[in-house]
PDB file of C-alpha atoms in Angstrom:
ATOM      1  CA  MET A   1     -58.967 -24.365-172.590  1.00 49.00           C
ATOM      2  CA  CYS A   2     -58.639 -20.853-171.158  1.00 69.00           C
ATOM      3  CA  ASN A   3     -57.345 -21.100-167.614  1.00 76.00           C
ATOM      4  CA  GLU A   4     -58.770 -17.668-166.792  1.00 82.00           C
ATOM      5  CA  LEU A   5     -62.343 -18.954-166.945  1.00 83.00           C
ATOM      6  CA  LEU A   6     -61.605 -21.188-163.960  1.00 82.00           C
ATOM      7  CA  SER A   7     -60.387 -18.294-161.822  1.00 88.00           C
ATOM      8  CA  ILE A   8     -62.563 -16.261-159.464  1.00 93.00           C
ATOM      9  CA  ALA A   9     -60.110 -13.383-159.887  1.00 93.00           C
ATOM     10  CA  PHE A  10     -61.024 -13.250-163.584  1.00 94.00           C
ATOM     11  CA  TYR A  11     -64.717 -12.675-162.885  1.00 95.00           C
ATOM     12  CA  ARG A  12     -63.835 -10.162-160.194  1.00 96.00           C
ATOM     13  CA  ALA A  13     -61.784  -8.262-162.765  1.00 97.00           C
ATOM     14  CA  VAL A  14     -64.618  -8.308-165.314  1.00 97.00           C
ATOM     15  CA  PHE A  15     -67.110  -6.979-162.747  1.00 98.00           C
ATOM     16  CA  THR A  16     -64.629  -4.293-161.728  1.00 98.00           C
ATOM     17  CA  GLU A  17     -64.370  -3.108-165.337  1.00 98.00           C
ATOM     18  CA  LEU A  18     -68.150  -2.741-165.433  1.00 98.00           C
ATOM     19  CA  LEU A  19     -68.145  -0.813-162.145  1.00 98.00           C
ATOM     20  CA  ILE A  20     -65.371   1.637-162.945  1.00 98.00           C
ATOM     21  CA  THR A  21     -66.709   2.313-166.441  1.00 98.00           C
ATOM     22  CA  ALA A  22     -70.094   3.152-164.902  1.00 98.00           C
ATOM     23  CA  ILE A  23     -68.367   5.504-162.460  1.00 98.00           C
ATOM     24  CA  TYR A  24     -66.354   7.147-165.226  1.00 98.00           C
ATOM     25  CA  VAL A  25     -69.393   7.660-167.465  1.00 98.00           C
ATOM     26  CA  PHE A  26     -71.625   8.924-164.647  1.00 97.00           C
ATOM     27  CA  PHE A  27     -69.219  11.621-163.483  1.00 97.00           C
ATOM     28  CA  GLY A  28     -67.899  12.459-166.931  1.00 96.00           C
ATOM     29  CA  LEU A  29     -71.304  12.930-168.522  1.00 96.00           C
ATOM     30  CA  GLY A  30     -72.479  14.737-165.415  1.00 94.00           C
ATOM     31  CA  SER A  31     -70.115  17.571-166.300  1.00 94.00           C
ATOM     32  CA  VAL A  32     -71.651  18.189-169.743  1.00 93.00           C
ATOM     33  CA  LEU A  33     -75.361  18.336-168.865  1.00 92.00           C
ATOM     34  CA  ASP A  34     -77.420  21.384-169.864  1.00 87.00           C
ATOM     35  CA  TRP A  35     -77.592  23.114-166.504  1.00 87.00           C
ATOM     36  CA  PRO A  36     -78.392  26.860-166.528  1.00 86.00           C
ATOM     37  CA  GLN A  37     -74.731  27.518-165.751  1.00 86.00           C
ATOM     38  CA  THR A  38     -72.886  25.598-168.447  1.00 84.00           C
ATOM     39  CA  ALA A  39     -69.520  24.137-167.510  1.00 89.00           C
ATOM     40  CA  SER A  40     -66.434  25.466-169.263  1.00 94.00           C
ATOM     41  CA  ILE A  41     -64.154  23.271-171.355  1.00 95.00           C
ATOM     42  CA  LEU A  42     -61.609  23.376-168.530  1.00 96.00           C
ATOM     43  CA  GLN A  43     -64.175  22.185-165.977  1.00 96.00           C
ATOM     44  CA  ILE A  44     -65.226  19.343-168.275  1.00 96.00           C
ATOM     45  CA  ALA A  45     -61.612  18.313-168.862  1.00 97.00           C
ATOM     46  CA  ILE A  46     -60.853  18.376-165.135  1.00 97.00           C
ATOM     47  CA  THR A  47     -63.949  16.298-164.362  1.00 97.00           C
ATOM     48  CA  PHE A  48     -63.052  13.609-166.902  1.00 97.00           C
ATOM     49  CA  ASN A  49     -59.469  13.783-165.595  1.00 97.00           C
ATOM     50  CA  LEU A  50     -60.561  13.133-162.008  1.00 98.00           C
ATOM     51  CA  ALA A  51     -63.096  10.483-163.036  1.00 98.00           C
ATOM     52  CA  ALA A  52     -60.459   8.565-165.011  1.00 97.00           C
ATOM     53  CA  ALA A  53     -57.832   8.874-162.269  1.00 97.00           C
ATOM     54  CA  THR A  54     -60.309   7.684-159.638  1.00 97.00           C
ATOM     55  CA  ALA A  55     -61.413   4.722-161.731  1.00 97.00           C
ATOM     56  CA  VAL A  56     -57.821   3.698-162.440  1.00 96.00           C
ATOM     57  CA  GLN A  57     -56.866   3.964-158.775  1.00 95.00           C
ATOM     58  CA  ILE A  58     -59.819   1.762-157.800  1.00 96.00           C
ATOM     59  CA  ALA A  59     -59.157  -1.003-160.307  1.00 95.00           C
ATOM     60  CA  TRP A  60     -55.462  -0.837-161.130  1.00 92.00           C
ATOM     61  CA  HIS A  61     -54.491  -3.942-159.139  1.00 92.00           C
ATOM     62  CA  VAL A  62     -57.687  -5.851-159.950  1.00 95.00           C
ATOM     63  CA  SER A  63     -58.332  -5.583-163.674  1.00 94.00           C
ATOM     64  CA  GLY A  64     -55.689  -3.246-165.042  1.00 93.00           C
ATOM     65  CA  ALA A  65     -58.313  -0.470-165.144  1.00 95.00           C
ATOM     66  CA  HIS A  66     -58.892  -0.313-168.890  1.00 97.00           C
ATOM     67  CA  ILE A  67     -62.314   1.436-168.674  1.00 97.00           C
ATOM     68  CA  ASN A  68     -62.240   1.619-172.443  1.00 97.00           C
ATOM     69  CA  PRO A  69     -62.794  -0.978-175.213  1.00 98.00           C
ATOM     70  CA  ALA A  70     -60.148   0.744-177.322  1.00 98.00           C
ATOM     71  CA  VAL A  71     -57.546   0.256-174.584  1.00 98.00           C
ATOM     72  CA  THR A  72     -58.515  -3.398-174.173  1.00 98.00           C
ATOM     73  CA  VAL A  73     -58.245  -4.069-177.915  1.00 98.00           C
ATOM     74  CA  ALA A  74     -54.838  -2.363-177.955  1.00 97.00           C
ATOM     75  CA  PHE A  75     -53.686  -4.583-175.082  1.00 96.00           C
ATOM     76  CA  LEU A  76     -54.929  -7.655-176.959  1.00 96.00           C
ATOM     77  CA  LEU A  77     -52.854  -6.723-180.015  1.00 95.00           C
ATOM     78  CA  GLY A  78     -49.888  -6.000-177.753  1.00 92.00           C
ATOM     79  CA  SER A  79     -50.107  -9.489-176.214  1.00 90.00           C
ATOM     80  CA  ARG A  80     -51.031  -8.141-172.795  1.00 92.00           C
ATOM     81  CA  VAL A  81     -54.435  -9.841-172.406  1.00 93.00           C
ATOM     82  CA  SER A  82     -56.166 -12.946-173.744  1.00 93.00           C
ATOM     83  CA  LEU A  83     -58.943 -13.039-176.324  1.00 94.00           C
ATOM     84  CA  VAL A  84     -61.465 -14.251-173.728  1.00 94.00           C
ATOM     85  CA  ARG A  85     -60.534 -11.460-171.332  1.00 95.00           C
ATOM     86  CA  THR A  86     -60.794  -8.934-174.167  1.00 96.00           C
ATOM     87  CA  VAL A  87     -64.313 -10.024-175.108  1.00 96.00           C
ATOM     88  CA  CYS A  88     -65.481 -10.081-171.482  1.00 96.00           C
ATOM     89  CA  TYR A  89     -63.897  -6.718-170.706  1.00 97.00           C
ATOM     90  CA  VAL A  90     -65.457  -5.035-173.735  1.00 98.00           C
ATOM     91  CA  VAL A  91     -68.911  -6.400-172.897  1.00 98.00           C
ATOM     92  CA  ALA A  92     -68.494  -5.287-169.279  1.00 98.00           C
ATOM     93  CA  GLN A  93     -67.312  -1.819-170.322  1.00 98.00           C
ATOM     94  CA  LEU A  94     -70.241  -1.309-172.682  1.00 98.00           C
ATOM     95  CA  ALA A  95     -72.633  -2.497-169.983  1.00 98.00           C
ATOM     96  CA  GLY A  96     -70.941  -0.163-167.515  1.00 98.00           C
ATOM     97  CA  GLY A  97     -71.366   2.740-169.916  1.00 98.00           C
ATOM     98  CA  ILE A  98     -75.083   2.006-170.156  1.00 98.00           C
ATOM     99  CA  VAL A  99     -75.435   1.658-166.367  1.00 98.00           C
ATOM    100  CA  GLY A 100     -73.586   4.916-165.692  1.00 98.00           C
ATOM    101  CA  ALA A 101     -75.655   6.821-168.261  1.00 97.00           C
ATOM    102  CA  ALA A 102     -78.902   5.242-167.019  1.00 97.00           C
ATOM    103  CA  ILE A 103     -78.254   6.253-163.404  1.00 97.00           C
ATOM    104  CA  LEU A 104     -77.356   9.791-164.447  1.00 97.00           C
ATOM    105  CA  TYR A 105     -80.511   9.957-166.578  1.00 96.00           C
ATOM    106  CA  ALA A 106     -82.649   8.750-163.676  1.00 96.00           C
ATOM    107  CA  VAL A 107     -81.390  11.325-161.154  1.00 96.00           C
ATOM    108  CA  THR A 108     -81.293  14.319-163.519  1.00 94.00           C
ATOM    109  CA  PRO A 109     -84.272  16.673-164.103  1.00 93.00           C
ATOM    110  CA  GLY A 110     -85.836  16.344-167.548  1.00 86.00           C
ATOM    111  CA  ASN A 111     -85.106  19.935-168.546  1.00 87.00           C
ATOM    112  CA  VAL A 112     -81.401  19.449-167.816  1.00 88.00           C
ATOM    113  CA  ARG A 113     -80.794  16.074-169.453  1.00 86.00           C
ATOM    114  CA  GLY A 114     -80.592  17.532-172.936  1.00 83.00           C
ATOM    115  CA  ASN A 115     -78.758  15.060-175.142  1.00 84.00           C
ATOM    116  CA  MET A 116     -77.038  13.448-172.127  1.00 88.00           C
ATOM    117  CA  GLY A 117     -73.608  14.446-173.344  1.00 88.00           C
ATOM    118  CA  ILE A 118     -73.798  12.432-176.550  1.00 92.00           C
ATOM    119  CA  ASN A 119     -70.744  12.951-178.726  1.00 93.00           C
ATOM    120  CA  LYS A 120     -71.527  15.240-181.619  1.00 92.00           C
ATOM    121  CA  VAL A 121     -69.373  16.272-184.561  1.00 96.00           C
ATOM    122  CA  ASN A 122     -68.847  19.996-185.012  1.00 95.00           C
ATOM    123  CA  ILE A 123     -70.893  21.166-187.995  1.00 94.00           C
ATOM    124  CA  ASN A 124     -67.808  22.817-189.493  1.00 96.00           C
ATOM    125  CA  ILE A 125     -65.836  19.586-189.918  1.00 96.00           C
ATOM    126  CA  SER A 126     -66.494  16.469-191.988  1.00 97.00           C
ATOM    127  CA  SER A 127     -67.002  12.927-190.742  1.00 96.00           C
ATOM    128  CA  GLY A 128     -63.547  12.013-192.014  1.00 97.00           C
ATOM    129  CA  GLN A 129     -61.968  14.847-190.048  1.00 97.00           C
ATOM    130  CA  ALA A 130     -63.894  13.765-186.957  1.00 98.00           C
ATOM    131  CA  VAL A 131     -62.571  10.211-187.316  1.00 98.00           C
ATOM    132  CA  ALA A 132     -59.030  11.565-187.699  1.00 98.00           C
ATOM    133  CA  VAL A 133     -59.374  13.683-184.565  1.00 98.00           C
ATOM    134  CA  GLU A 134     -60.700  10.756-182.528  1.00 98.00           C
ATOM    135  CA  LEU A 135     -57.874   8.614-183.887  1.00 98.00           C
ATOM    136  CA  ILE A 136     -55.229  11.109-182.721  1.00 98.00           C
ATOM    137  CA  LEU A 137     -56.859  11.676-179.330  1.00 98.00           C
ATOM    138  CA  THR A 138     -57.070   7.941-178.667  1.00 98.00           C
ATOM    139  CA  LEU A 139     -53.564   7.354-179.991  1.00 98.00           C
ATOM    140  CA  GLN A 140     -52.023   9.547-177.302  1.00 98.00           C
ATOM    141  CA  LEU A 141     -54.262   8.014-174.610  1.00 98.00           C
ATOM    142  CA  VAL A 142     -53.352   4.426-175.473  1.00 98.00           C
ATOM    143  CA  LEU A 143     -49.655   5.251-175.776  1.00 97.00           C
ATOM    144  CA  CYS A 144     -49.894   6.755-172.306  1.00 96.00           C
ATOM    145  CA  TYR A 145     -51.621   3.603-171.035  1.00 96.00           C
ATOM    146  CA  PHE A 146     -48.851   1.398-172.386  1.00 95.00           C
ATOM    147  CA  ALA A 147     -46.054   3.603-171.094  1.00 93.00           C
ATOM    148  CA  SER A 148     -47.530   4.071-167.621  1.00 92.00           C
ATOM    149  CA  THR A 149     -48.661   0.484-167.064  1.00 87.00           C
ATOM    150  CA  ASP A 150     -45.661  -1.326-168.492  1.00 81.00           C
ATOM    151  CA  THR A 151     -44.242  -3.388-165.625  1.00 62.00           C
ATOM    152  CA  GLN A 152     -40.648  -3.026-166.802  1.00 53.00           C
ATOM    153  CA  PRO A 153     -39.915   0.715-166.921  1.00 50.00           C
ATOM    154  CA  SER A 154     -42.473   1.994-164.403  1.00 53.00           C
ATOM    155  CA  LYS A 155     -43.776   1.248-160.939  1.00 65.00           C
ATOM    156  CA  GLY A 156     -46.850   2.234-158.930  1.00 72.00           C
ATOM    157  CA  SER A 157     -50.322   3.325-159.941  1.00 81.00           C
ATOM    158  CA  PRO A 158     -50.654   5.179-163.274  1.00 92.00           C
ATOM    159  CA  ALA A 159     -53.844   6.970-162.165  1.00 95.00           C
ATOM    160  CA  VAL A 160     -52.481  10.519-162.280  1.00 94.00           C
ATOM    161  CA  VAL A 161     -50.728  10.123-165.627  1.00 94.00           C
ATOM    162  CA  ILE A 162     -53.730   8.518-167.332  1.00 96.00           C
ATOM    163  CA  GLY A 163     -55.999  11.197-165.874  1.00 97.00           C
ATOM    164  CA  ILE A 164     -53.778  13.882-167.397  1.00 97.00           C
ATOM    165  CA  SER A 165     -53.906  12.130-170.771  1.00 97.00           C
ATOM    166  CA  VAL A 166     -57.724  12.054-170.625  1.00 98.00           C
ATOM    167  CA  ALA A 167     -57.825  15.762-169.725  1.00 98.00           C
ATOM    168  CA  LEU A 168     -55.472  16.580-172.593  1.00 97.00           C
ATOM    169  CA  GLY A 169     -57.796  14.864-175.047  1.00 97.00           C
ATOM    170  CA  HIS A 170     -60.830  16.790-173.768  1.00 97.00           C
ATOM    171  CA  LEU A 171     -59.125  20.176-173.815  1.00 97.00           C
ATOM    172  CA  VAL A 172     -58.665  19.867-177.583  1.00 96.00           C
ATOM    173  CA  GLY A 173     -61.194  17.266-178.677  1.00 96.00           C
ATOM    174  CA  HIS A 174     -64.265  18.864-177.114  1.00 95.00           C
ATOM    175  CA  TYR A 175     -64.346  21.501-179.846  1.00 95.00           C
ATOM    176  CA  TYR A 176     -64.336  18.860-182.592  1.00 97.00           C
ATOM    177  CA  THR A 177     -66.376  15.899-181.338  1.00 96.00           C
ATOM    178  CA  ARG A 178     -66.985  16.562-177.640  1.00 95.00           C
ATOM    179  CA  CYS A 179     -64.121  14.100-177.218  1.00 96.00           C
ATOM    180  CA  SER A 180     -64.939  10.420-176.927  1.00 97.00           C
ATOM    181  CA  MET A 181     -61.673   8.406-177.089  1.00 97.00           C
ATOM    182  CA  ASN A 182     -63.840   5.667-175.582  1.00 98.00           C
ATOM    183  CA  PRO A 183     -66.627   3.724-177.360  1.00 98.00           C
ATOM    184  CA  ALA A 184     -68.228   2.843-173.998  1.00 98.00           C
ATOM    185  CA  ARG A 185     -68.504   6.553-173.120  1.00 97.00           C
ATOM    186  CA  SER A 186     -70.315   7.185-176.419  1.00 97.00           C
ATOM    187  CA  PHE A 187     -72.377   3.997-176.458  1.00 97.00           C
ATOM    188  CA  GLY A 188     -73.918   4.398-172.985  1.00 97.00           C
ATOM    189  CA  PRO A 189     -75.815   7.663-173.507  1.00 96.00           C
ATOM    190  CA  ALA A 190     -76.681   6.649-177.086  1.00 96.00           C
ATOM    191  CA  VAL A 191     -78.503   3.574-175.770  1.00 96.00           C
ATOM    192  CA  ILE A 192     -80.317   5.526-173.049  1.00 95.00           C
ATOM    193  CA  THR A 193     -81.504   8.273-175.403  1.00 93.00           C
ATOM    194  CA  GLY A 194     -81.912   6.078-178.484  1.00 93.00           C
ATOM    195  CA  ASN A 195     -79.770   8.478-180.504  1.00 92.00           C
ATOM    196  CA  PHE A 196     -77.142   6.587-182.524  1.00 93.00           C
ATOM    197  CA  LEU A 197     -76.476   9.378-185.037  1.00 91.00           C
ATOM    198  CA  GLN A 198     -72.791   9.402-186.039  1.00 94.00           C
ATOM    199  CA  GLN A 199     -72.121   6.656-183.504  1.00 96.00           C
ATOM    200  CA  TRP A 200     -69.838   4.844-185.962  1.00 97.00           C
ATOM    201  CA  ILE A 201     -67.340   7.704-185.791  1.00 98.00           C
ATOM    202  CA  PHE A 202     -66.769   7.077-182.101  1.00 97.00           C
ATOM    203  CA  TRP A 203     -65.978   3.442-182.755  1.00 98.00           C
ATOM    204  CA  VAL A 204     -63.893   3.675-185.916  1.00 98.00           C
ATOM    205  CA  GLY A 205     -61.750   6.594-184.732  1.00 98.00           C
ATOM    206  CA  PRO A 206     -60.833   5.315-181.245  1.00 98.00           C
ATOM    207  CA  LEU A 207     -60.346   1.694-182.315  1.00 98.00           C
ATOM    208  CA  THR A 208     -58.130   2.670-185.253  1.00 98.00           C
ATOM    209  CA  GLY A 209     -56.098   4.946-183.004  1.00 98.00           C
ATOM    210  CA  ALA A 210     -55.764   2.151-180.438  1.00 98.00           C
ATOM    211  CA  VAL A 211     -54.504  -0.338-183.044  1.00 98.00           C
ATOM    212  CA  LEU A 212     -51.965   2.161-184.358  1.00 98.00           C
ATOM    213  CA  ALA A 213     -50.789   3.004-180.830  1.00 97.00           C
ATOM    214  CA  SER A 214     -50.331  -0.689-180.005  1.00 96.00           C
ATOM    215  CA  VAL A 215     -48.195  -1.252-183.089  1.00 96.00           C
ATOM    216  CA  LEU A 216     -46.120   1.873-182.494  1.00 96.00           C
ATOM    217  CA  TYR A 217     -45.438   1.175-178.837  1.00 96.00           C
ATOM    218  CA  ASN A 218     -44.877  -2.577-178.888  1.00 93.00           C
ATOM    219  CA  PHE A 219     -42.841  -2.798-182.093  1.00 91.00           C
ATOM    220  CA  PHE A 220     -41.082   0.557-182.360  1.00 92.00           C
ATOM    221  CA  ILE A 221     -41.052   2.633-179.168  1.00 92.00           C
ATOM    222  CA  PHE A 222     -40.556  -0.150-176.639  1.00 87.00           C
ATOM    223  CA  TYR A 223     -40.035  -3.401-178.489  1.00 85.00           C
ATOM    224  CA  ASP A 224     -41.563  -6.417-176.772  1.00 82.00           C
ATOM    225  CA  PRO A 225     -39.417  -9.503-177.546  1.00 85.00           C
ATOM    226  CA  LYS A 226     -42.071 -12.123-176.757  1.00 84.00           C
ATOM    227  CA  SER A 227     -41.838 -15.236-178.895  1.00 85.00           C
ATOM    228  CA  PHE A 228     -44.667 -16.425-181.118  1.00 82.00           C
ATOM    229  CA  SER A 229     -45.456 -19.277-178.716  1.00 86.00           C
ATOM    230  CA  GLN A 230     -45.670 -16.856-175.784  1.00 86.00           C
ATOM    231  CA  ARG A 231     -47.992 -14.549-177.708  1.00 84.00           C
ATOM    232  CA  LEU A 232     -50.173 -17.500-178.691  1.00 83.00           C
ATOM    233  CA  SER A 233     -50.347 -18.670-175.076  1.00 85.00           C
ATOM    234  CA  ILE A 234     -51.369 -15.178-173.943  1.00 84.00           C
ATOM    235  CA  LEU A 235     -54.037 -15.047-176.652  1.00 83.00           C
ATOM    236  CA  LYS A 236     -55.438 -18.389-175.449  1.00 79.00           C
ATOM    237  CA  GLY A 237     -55.272 -17.349-171.803  1.00 80.00           C
ATOM    238  CA  SER A 238     -52.929 -20.200-170.864  1.00 73.00           C
ATOM    239  CA  TYR A 239     -49.712 -18.214-170.490  1.00 74.00           C
ATOM    240  CA  ASP A 240     -47.825 -18.610-167.226  1.00 67.00           C
ATOM    241  CA  GLY A 241     -46.116 -15.302-166.623  1.00 58.00           C
ATOM    242  CA  GLU A 242     -43.805 -16.822-164.042  1.00 47.00           C
ATOM    243  CA  GLU A 243     -42.384 -19.462-166.395  1.00 48.00           C
ATOM    244  CA  PRO A 244     -39.744 -17.200-168.046  1.00 47.00           C
ATOM    245  CA  LYS A 245     -38.574 -16.105-164.589  1.00 47.00           C
ATOM    246  CA  ARG A 246     -38.273 -19.703-163.424  1.00 46.00           C
ATOM    247  CA  GLN A 247     -36.319 -20.634-166.544  1.00 47.00           C
ATOM    248  CA  GLU A 248     -33.953 -17.713-166.025  1.00 48.00           C
ATOM    249  CA  GLU A 249     -33.466 -18.640-162.345  1.00 51.00           C
ATOM    250  CA  ASN A 250     -32.752 -22.264-163.273  1.00 52.00           C
ATOM    251  CA  THR A 251     -30.230 -21.140-165.878  1.00 49.00           C
ATOM    252  CA  GLN A 252     -28.468 -18.946-163.333  1.00 52.00           C
ATOM    253  CA  LYS A 253     -28.414 -21.772-160.770  1.00 53.00           C
ATOM    254  CA  GLU A 254     -26.954 -24.166-163.315  1.00 54.00           C
ATOM    255  CA  ALA A 255     -24.292 -21.623-164.281  1.00 52.00           C
ATOM    256  CA  ALA A 256     -23.334 -21.168-160.620  1.00 54.00           C
ATOM    257  CA  SER A 257     -23.319 -24.870-159.723  1.00 55.00           C
ATOM    258  CA  PRO A 258     -19.949 -26.486-158.729  1.00 56.00           C
ATOM    259  CA  GLN A 259     -20.210 -28.992-161.585  1.00 57.00           C
ATOM    260  CA  THR A 260     -20.634 -26.253-164.168  1.00 51.00           C
ATOM    261  CA  ILE A 261     -17.779 -24.217-162.705  1.00 48.00           C
ATOM    262  CA  SER A 262     -15.465 -27.266-162.657  1.00 52.00           C
ATOM    263  CA  LYS A 263     -16.331 -28.163-166.240  1.00 53.00           C
ATOM    264  CA  SER A 264     -15.736 -24.568-167.325  1.00 51.00           C
ATOM    265  CA  TYR A 265     -12.333 -24.596-165.600  1.00 49.00           C
ATOM    266  CA  LEU A 266     -11.313 -27.898-167.215  1.00 49.00           C
ATOM    267  CA  ASP A 267     -12.382 -26.668-170.645  1.00 56.00           C
ATOM    268  CA  LYS A 268      -9.953 -23.825-170.285  1.00 52.00           C
TER     269      LYS A 268
END
């Protein structure tokens, strides 16, 4: 039985993922609409940067501020979230992407909507190259997520760092695929406009990049020594994160107890 399903905090976190994904998609897509004065690549990158940083700052202490199904899947593989939380987060993120795109569509004049910022592969590159680009862009984003949200080497909100990583992806990726790195960002406007052309690229690329990033970070860059039983408990949603700390404290208390000290002295 998943303990998370009995917690109000869990449902609050799921709703928060929906909300911040809607915010991210609304402001991000708002920067790529077909206004008479088209935004530059730098403006688009800065807008997605600020949207991501704002969303992370809002939800960091509530849900972990994933905003992105690829990030959530990477955290599942890295034994950071349970399977139930992963499924609920992904559904919430996709719903949030649709809500954000729908609101933007509703408040935008018809002659400006255009394709609503749908990701589109540059005609000069192949589908395989587009997948590779999305893989690389998402790889650096997910690595940044792991490094900036890891509770051991870092402290505080990772909003600024993650925002920079998002901007970096857009500065390069916009020329290739209009930069997705996030299936929810691509799925939302596709649903609203009914245009699912090349949609698979913006799932396969980011998800593959996320899986690779999870393996690289958790098993090579910053090895996570969790046992198999701990990983299984996290997957099921029954892991008590305080248990290892309590065991360590008990061990230290036992080592410092008079009986233990006396026995150690007599053994010598």
